[in-house]
GROMACS .gro file of C-alpha atoms in nm:
model
  334
    1MET     CA    1   0.000   0.000   0.000
    2ARG     CA    2   0.158   0.327  -0.120
    3ILE     CA    3   0.094   0.611   0.122
    4ALA     CA    4   0.188   0.969   0.041
    5LEU     CA    5   0.342   1.153   0.336
    6VAL     CA    6   0.261   1.523   0.309
    7TYR     CA    7   0.418   1.769   0.553
    8ASP     CA    8   0.573   2.110   0.610
    9LEU     CA    9   0.927   2.105   0.746
   10ARG     CA   10   1.060   2.352   1.000
   11ARG     CA   11   1.366   2.414   0.786
   12ALA     CA   12   1.146   2.599   0.533
   13LEU     CA   13   1.313   2.921   0.426
   14GLY     CA   14   1.163   3.268   0.433
   15TYR     CA   15   0.955   3.229   0.750
   16SER     CA   16   1.010   3.335   1.110
   17GLU     CA   17   1.053   3.080   1.390
   18GLU     CA   18   0.701   3.155   1.513
   19GLU     CA   19   0.546   3.120   1.166
   20ILE     CA   20   0.683   2.767   1.134
   21ALA     CA   21   0.621   2.663   1.496
   22GLU     CA   22   0.352   2.419   1.381
   23PHE     CA   23   0.575   2.266   1.113
   24ASP     CA   24   0.746   1.932   1.169
   25SER     CA   25   1.103   1.818   1.211
   26ILE     CA   26   1.266   1.561   0.987
   27GLY     CA   27   1.272   1.336   1.294
   28THR     CA   28   0.891   1.330   1.299
   29ILE     CA   29   0.877   1.239   0.929
   30ASP     CA   30   1.136   0.965   0.979
   31ALA     CA   31   0.931   0.823   1.267
   32LEU     CA   32   0.608   0.829   1.065
   33ALA     CA   33   0.775   0.666   0.766
   34GLY     CA   34   0.923   0.400   0.994
   35ALA     CA   35   0.587   0.330   1.156
   36LEU     CA   36   0.417   0.294   0.819
   37GLU     CA   37   0.688   0.055   0.702
   38THR     CA   38   0.639  -0.148   1.020
   39LEU     CA   39   0.270  -0.166   0.931
   40GLY     CA   40   0.354  -0.311   0.589
   41CYS     CA   41   0.304   0.010   0.391
   42GLU     CA   42   0.527   0.194   0.144
   43PRO     CA   43   0.561   0.558   0.254
   44VAL     CA   44   0.632   0.808  -0.022
   45ARG     CA   45   0.780   1.134   0.108
   46VAL     CA   46   0.602   1.398  -0.096
   47GLY     CA   47   0.660   1.710   0.111
   48ARG     CA   48   0.441   2.021   0.099
   49GLY     CA   49   0.090   2.044  -0.037
   50GLN     CA   50   0.222   2.217  -0.348
   51ALA     CA   51   0.437   1.912  -0.424
   52LEU     CA   52   0.133   1.687  -0.383
   53ALA     CA   53  -0.063   1.908  -0.624
   54ALA     CA   54   0.214   1.876  -0.883
   55ARG     CA   55   0.207   1.498  -0.855
   56PHE     CA   56  -0.170   1.490  -0.891
   57VAL     CA   57  -0.156   1.710  -1.201
   58ALA     CA   58   0.106   1.475  -1.348
   59GLY     CA   59  -0.138   1.187  -1.300
   60GLU     CA   60   0.016   1.017  -0.998
   61ARG     CA   61  -0.215   0.863  -0.738
   62PHE     CA   62  -0.168   0.684  -0.406
   63ASP     CA   63  -0.361   0.430  -0.207
   64LEU     CA   64  -0.391   0.692   0.067
   65VAL     CA   65  -0.262   1.039   0.156
   66PHE     CA   66  -0.129   1.087   0.510
   67SER     CA   67  -0.103   1.462   0.549
   68ILE     CA   68   0.018   1.651   0.854
   69ALA     CA   69   0.076   1.968   0.649
   70GLU     CA   70  -0.039   2.274   0.842
   71GLY     CA   71  -0.018   2.534   0.566
   72VAL     CA   72   0.104   2.889   0.628
   73LYS     CA   73  -0.169   3.146   0.576
   74GLY     CA   74  -0.542   3.177   0.626
   75ARG     CA   75  -0.788   3.033   0.875
   76SER     CA   76  -0.858   2.746   0.632
   77ARG     CA   77  -0.493   2.654   0.579
   78GLU     CA   78  -0.528   2.311   0.744
   79ALA     CA   79  -0.811   2.238   0.497
   80GLN     CA   80  -0.595   2.295   0.189
   81VAL     CA   81  -0.454   1.944   0.147
   82PRO     CA   82  -0.786   1.768   0.229
   83ALA     CA   83  -0.959   1.990  -0.029
   84LEU     CA   84  -0.689   1.910  -0.284
   85CYS     CA   85  -0.739   1.538  -0.222
   86GLU     CA   86  -1.114   1.570  -0.270
   87LEU     CA   87  -1.061   1.770  -0.590
   88PHE     CA   88  -0.860   1.479  -0.734
   89ASP     CA   89  -1.076   1.204  -0.578
   90GLN     CA   90  -0.784   1.081  -0.369
   91PRO     CA   91  -0.849   0.890  -0.043
   92TYR     CA   92  -0.688   1.061   0.255
   93LEU     CA   93  -0.661   1.043   0.633
   94PHE     CA   94  -0.796   1.284   0.894
   95SER     CA   95  -1.083   1.530   0.890
   96ASP     CA   96  -1.244   1.678   0.581
   97PRO     CA   97  -1.197   2.043   0.473
   98LEU     CA   98  -1.505   2.171   0.654
   99THR     CA   99  -1.407   2.025   0.990
  100ALA     CA  100  -1.041   2.124   0.946
  101ALA     CA  101  -1.137   2.486   0.881
  102ALA     CA  102  -1.406   2.502   1.150
  103ALA     CA  103  -1.177   2.360   1.417
  104LEU     CA  104  -0.894   2.604   1.341
  105ASP     CA  105  -1.135   2.897   1.381
  106LYS     CA  106  -1.180   2.865   1.757
  107GLY     CA  107  -1.492   3.081   1.763
  108VAL     CA  108  -1.667   2.863   1.505
  109ALA     CA  109  -1.561   2.546   1.689
  110LYS     CA  110  -1.691   2.679   2.020
  111ARG     CA  111  -2.029   2.768   1.871
  112LEU     CA  112  -2.069   2.424   1.714
  113VAL     CA  113  -1.968   2.243   2.030
  114ARG     CA  114  -2.179   2.467   2.252
  115ASP     CA  115  -2.484   2.410   2.032
  116ALA     CA  116  -2.427   2.035   2.073
  117GLY     CA  117  -2.458   2.075   2.450
  118VAL     CA  118  -2.090   2.072   2.551
  119LYS     CA  119  -1.994   2.348   2.793
  120THR     CA  120  -1.739   2.606   2.682
  121PRO     CA  121  -1.629   2.921   2.866
  122SER     CA  122  -1.804   3.246   2.776
  123PHE     CA  123  -1.622   3.406   2.482
  124VAL     CA  124  -1.626   3.687   2.229
  125VAL     CA  125  -1.430   3.760   1.911
  126ALA     CA  126  -1.279   4.102   1.842
  127HIS     CA  127  -1.260   4.105   1.463
  128ARG     CA  128  -1.100   4.442   1.391
  129SER     CA  129  -1.044   4.636   1.711
  130ALA     CA  130  -1.030   4.605   2.088
  131ASP     CA  131  -1.315   4.857   2.092
  132GLU     CA  132  -1.546   4.563   2.019
  133LEU     CA  133  -1.478   4.436   2.374
  134ALA     CA  134  -1.629   4.730   2.561
  135GLY     CA  135  -1.910   4.516   2.704
  136TRP     CA  136  -1.691   4.231   2.830
  137THR     CA  137  -1.723   4.166   3.206
  138ASP     CA  138  -1.600   3.808   3.265
  139PHE     CA  139  -1.262   3.857   3.430
  140PRO     CA  140  -1.010   3.712   3.452
  141ALA     CA  141  -1.000   3.653   3.077
  142PHE     CA  142  -0.762   3.493   2.832
  143VAL     CA  143  -0.680   3.647   2.493
  144LYS     CA  144  -0.534   3.455   2.199
  145PRO     CA  145  -0.537   3.452   1.817
  146LEU     CA  146  -0.857   3.313   1.667
  147ALA     CA  147  -0.690   3.069   1.428
  148GLU     CA  148  -0.350   2.954   1.549
  149GLY     CA  149  -0.215   2.638   1.710
  150THR     CA  150   0.082   2.515   1.913
  151GLY     CA  151   0.024   2.787   2.171
  152LYS     CA  152   0.111   3.067   1.926
  153GLY     CA  153   0.007   3.401   2.073
  154CYS     CA  154  -0.045   3.251   2.419
  155GLU     CA  155   0.184   3.409   2.679
  156ALA     CA  156   0.181   3.554   3.028
  157ALA     CA  157   0.026   3.879   2.899
  158SER     CA  158  -0.264   3.679   2.752
  159LEU     CA  159  -0.415   3.644   3.099
  160VAL     CA  160  -0.587   3.975   3.182
  161TYR     CA  161  -0.773   4.106   3.485
  162ASN     CA  162  -0.921   4.439   3.373
  163HIS     CA  163  -1.026   4.632   3.063
  164ASP     CA  164  -0.694   4.810   3.015
  165GLU     CA  165  -0.508   4.479   3.006
  166LEU     CA  166  -0.780   4.328   2.785
  167GLU     CA  167  -0.756   4.607   2.528
  168ALA     CA  168  -0.377   4.588   2.522
  169ALA     CA  169  -0.375   4.209   2.477
  170ALA     CA  170  -0.643   4.212   2.204
  171THR     CA  171  -0.469   4.493   2.017
  172ARG     CA  172  -0.141   4.302   2.034
  173VAL     CA  173  -0.300   3.988   1.885
  174ILE     CA  174  -0.485   4.172   1.609
  175GLU     CA  175  -0.180   4.371   1.502
  176ARG     CA  176   0.077   4.094   1.539
  177TYR     CA  177  -0.116   3.809   1.380
  178LYS     CA  178  -0.333   4.006   1.137
  179GLN     CA  179  -0.639   3.817   1.252
  180PRO     CA  180  -0.919   3.848   1.510
  181ALA     CA  181  -0.857   3.798   1.881
  182LEU     CA  182  -1.053   3.541   2.078
  183VAL     CA  183  -1.137   3.638   2.436
  184GLU     CA  184  -1.267   3.376   2.676
  185HIS     CA  185  -1.334   3.360   3.048
  186TYR     CA  186  -1.026   3.214   3.214
  187LEU     CA  187  -1.102   2.909   3.427
  188PRO     CA  188  -0.880   2.839   3.730
  189GLY     CA  189  -0.911   2.459   3.739
  190ARG     CA  190  -0.721   2.166   3.593
  191GLU     CA  191  -0.622   2.147   3.226
  192PHE     CA  192  -0.669   1.827   3.026
  193THR     CA  193  -0.597   1.711   2.675
  194VAL     CA  194  -0.790   1.412   2.543
  195GLY     CA  195  -0.685   1.179   2.262
  196ILE     CA  196  -0.954   1.022   2.045
  197VAL     CA  197  -0.935   0.777   1.756
  198GLY     CA  198  -1.203   0.633   1.529
  199ASN     CA  199  -1.517   0.749   1.353
  200GLY     CA  200  -1.881   0.796   1.447
  201ASP     CA  201  -2.008   0.545   1.700
  202ASP     CA  202  -1.675   0.361   1.686
  203ALA     CA  203  -1.475   0.664   1.804
  204ARG     CA  204  -1.321   0.616   2.146
  205VAL     CA  205  -1.105   0.794   2.399
  206LEU     CA  206  -0.744   0.674   2.400
  207GLY     CA  207  -0.664   0.852   2.723
  208VAL     CA  208  -0.684   1.172   2.922
  209CYS     CA  209  -0.372   1.362   3.016
  210GLU     CA  210  -0.347   1.644   3.267
  211ILE     CA  211  -0.117   1.932   3.175
  212LEU     CA  212   0.089   2.043   3.476
  213LEU     CA  213   0.336   2.330   3.455
  214ARG     CA  214   0.659   2.313   3.650
  215GLU     CA  215   0.771   2.599   3.873
  216ASN     CA  216   1.017   2.727   3.611
  217ALA     CA  217   0.753   2.733   3.334
  218GLU     CA  218   0.567   3.037   3.207
  219ALA     CA  219   0.286   3.048   3.464
  220ASN     CA  220  -0.085   2.980   3.404
  221VAL     CA  221  -0.061   2.915   3.031
  222TYR     CA  222   0.030   2.620   2.809
  223SER     CA  223   0.220   2.863   2.589
  224LEU     CA  224   0.435   2.822   2.280
  225HIS     CA  225   0.741   2.867   2.503
  226ASN     CA  226   0.625   2.594   2.740
  227LYS     CA  227   0.537   2.360   2.454
  228GLU     CA  228   0.869   2.408   2.277
  229LEU     CA  229   1.054   2.320   2.600
  230CYS     CA  230   0.797   2.074   2.728
  231GLU     CA  231   1.055   1.818   2.840
  232GLU     CA  232   1.187   2.074   3.090
  233LEU     CA  233   0.875   2.276   3.172
  234VAL     CA  234   0.570   2.048   3.152
  235ILE     CA  235   0.451   1.735   3.331
  236TYR     CA  236   0.209   1.516   3.135
  237ALA     CA  237   0.018   1.324   3.399
  238PRO     CA  238  -0.218   1.038   3.309
  239ALA     CA  239  -0.558   1.112   3.462
  240SER     CA  240  -0.846   0.874   3.525
  241ASP     CA  241  -1.032   1.026   3.822
  242PRO     CA  242  -1.401   1.125   3.779
  243GLU     CA  243  -1.320   1.480   3.667
  244ALA     CA  244  -1.078   1.355   3.402
  245LEU     CA  245  -1.323   1.090   3.283
  246LEU     CA  246  -1.590   1.357   3.249
  247ALA     CA  247  -1.350   1.561   3.036
  248GLY     CA  248  -1.297   1.251   2.822
  249SER     CA  249  -1.670   1.193   2.779
  250ARG     CA  250  -1.729   1.555   2.683
  251ALA     CA  251  -1.433   1.546   2.446
  252LEU     CA  252  -1.595   1.256   2.263
  253ASP     CA  253  -1.916   1.459   2.234
  254ALA     CA  254  -1.718   1.753   2.096
  255TYR     CA  255  -1.533   1.524   1.852
  256ARG     CA  256  -1.862   1.400   1.712
  257ALA     CA  257  -2.020   1.747   1.708
  258LEU     CA  258  -1.733   1.876   1.494
  259GLU     CA  259  -1.746   1.558   1.282
  260CYS     CA  260  -1.376   1.489   1.332
  261ARG     CA  261  -1.239   1.185   1.152
  262ASP     CA  262  -0.982   0.919   1.233
  263THR     CA  263  -0.819   1.101   1.526
  264ALA     CA  264  -0.804   1.433   1.710
  265ARG     CA  265  -0.690   1.588   2.033
  266ILE     CA  266  -0.945   1.789   2.233
  267ASP     CA  267  -0.848   2.038   2.508
  268PHE     CA  268  -1.047   2.110   2.824
  269ARG     CA  269  -1.005   2.324   3.133
  270SER     CA  270  -1.210   2.300   3.452
  271ASP     CA  271  -1.373   2.571   3.658
  272ALA     CA  272  -1.326   2.610   4.034
  273ASN     CA  273  -1.588   2.340   4.093
  274GLY     CA  274  -1.413   2.073   3.886
  275GLU     CA  275  -1.645   2.111   3.586
  276PRO     CA  276  -1.454   2.057   3.257
  277TYR     CA  277  -1.516   2.307   2.975
  278PHE     CA  278  -1.422   2.271   2.609
  279LEU     CA  279  -1.138   2.499   2.495
  280GLU     CA  280  -1.048   2.386   2.144
  281ALA     CA  281  -1.007   2.090   1.910
  282ASN     CA  282  -0.707   1.985   1.704
  283PRO     CA  283  -0.812   1.744   1.427
  284LEU     CA  284  -0.455   1.758   1.293
  285ALA     CA  285  -0.278   1.670   1.617
  286GLY     CA  286   0.101   1.669   1.633
  287LEU     CA  287   0.261   1.328   1.581
  288ASN     CA  288   0.617   1.368   1.702
  289PRO     CA  289   0.664   1.044   1.904
  290TRP     CA  290   0.858   1.215   2.184
  291HIS     CA  291   0.725   1.570   2.188
  292SER     CA  292   0.357   1.576   2.083
  293ASP     CA  293   0.066   1.539   2.324
  294LEU     CA  294  -0.123   1.265   2.135
  295PRO     CA  295   0.165   1.013   2.112
  296ILE     CA  296   0.261   1.095   2.472
  297LEU     CA  297  -0.083   1.019   2.612
  298ALA     CA  298  -0.116   0.713   2.387
  299ALA     CA  299   0.213   0.575   2.527
  300GLN     CA  300   0.088   0.642   2.879
  301ASN     CA  301  -0.200   0.411   2.799
  302GLY     CA  302   0.016   0.131   2.660
  303ILE     CA  303  -0.014   0.224   2.292
  304GLU     CA  304   0.323   0.238   2.118
  305PHE     CA  305   0.379   0.484   1.834
  306ALA     CA  306   0.347   0.234   1.548
  307ALA     CA  307   0.031   0.094   1.704
  308LEU     CA  308  -0.115   0.445   1.730
  309ILE     CA  309  -0.042   0.512   1.363
  310GLY     CA  310  -0.195   0.174   1.279
  311MET     CA  311  -0.515   0.262   1.463
  312ILE     CA  312  -0.541   0.594   1.279
  313LEU     CA  313  -0.462   0.427   0.946
  314ASP     CA  314  -0.722   0.154   0.994
  315ALA     CA  315  -0.988   0.406   1.096
  316GLY     CA  316  -0.927   0.606   0.779
  317LEU     CA  317  -0.916   0.303   0.551
  318ALA     CA  318  -1.243   0.175   0.694
  319ARG     CA  319  -1.418   0.496   0.586
  320TYR     CA  320  -1.335   0.409   0.225
  321GLY     CA  321  -1.419   0.042   0.258
  322LEU     CA  322  -1.049  -0.040   0.243
  323SER     CA  323  -0.819  -0.249   0.458
  324ARG     CA  324  -0.452  -0.329   0.484
  325GLY     CA  325  -0.355  -0.653   0.319
  326GLY     CA  326  -0.033  -0.772   0.163
  327GLY     CA  327   0.082  -0.413   0.127
  328GLU     CA  328  -0.170  -0.355  -0.154
  329ARG     CA  329  -0.500  -0.172  -0.177
  330GLU     CA  330  -0.797  -0.401  -0.119
  331ARG     CA  331  -1.155  -0.282  -0.147
  332LYS     CA  332  -1.398  -0.470   0.074
  333ARG     CA  333  -1.698  -0.619  -0.103
  334ALA     CA  334  -2.041  -0.535   0.034
   0.00000   0.00000   0.00000
């Protein structure tokens, strides 16, 4: 089975360190290729979405596309490769363009999840100016870019306690990232990330992990700085107490509400009463075996990296009526 590996590498030229923070290292690609080979597949290292487009135009096709390409610009950038695959009728893993775009826009994701009955903190989006926040009263609040990942734009100054701080933080986000600022009520409780794999009724929680910041970490925020130095600054603690299990159950509801496919990581934070609230969803979760949250929590629950990739692969193949067999594409008969 030939599987196209599509990705953006951090060594890309012409971008700042922050712009490529969501891109992957060659070590991640090596690990993914190795896992796919272990699973009996033939990984083809394609590279960026533009390279995949060129191959499609030349007539090349694959049994499946495995894309972790984040894209660079626009709130729909994570939908670009899935849309390209659909344009060329190419089977692919992970969520479709609509879900990929909706999840990256945190305001849209919150509305969809809230309407499905999953609690999320009160929030508002300042589209053009901090003046749009004049009526906000839920302090403390947290301010971050509307459509970024990997903790980009999340820092100590993101946590605000009054209107002056709120206006300054929102203005900083709007001017720096050239996009709206999301403001949400900051909850003081525990922070969880939940790994999910599968589709529809067969989707299940792989595990719940509590995010604990060490004393030398940037306080109160799972920031880009803390994530980049997570081995030194963050403790990933397996959690299975009632509060954590409730976060897992609600994460599964959010996963289905957003119509995520194959796998995703869903983030929650609890209020002072131990009630978990949805923060955001990542249907294109990081897959660095040693550094990314999803492989870390999978390993904590006895799922080795190759097994995790196999679970994701099988979930995606099943959607197309396909299965692994002898390294070749086999379509199941009805």
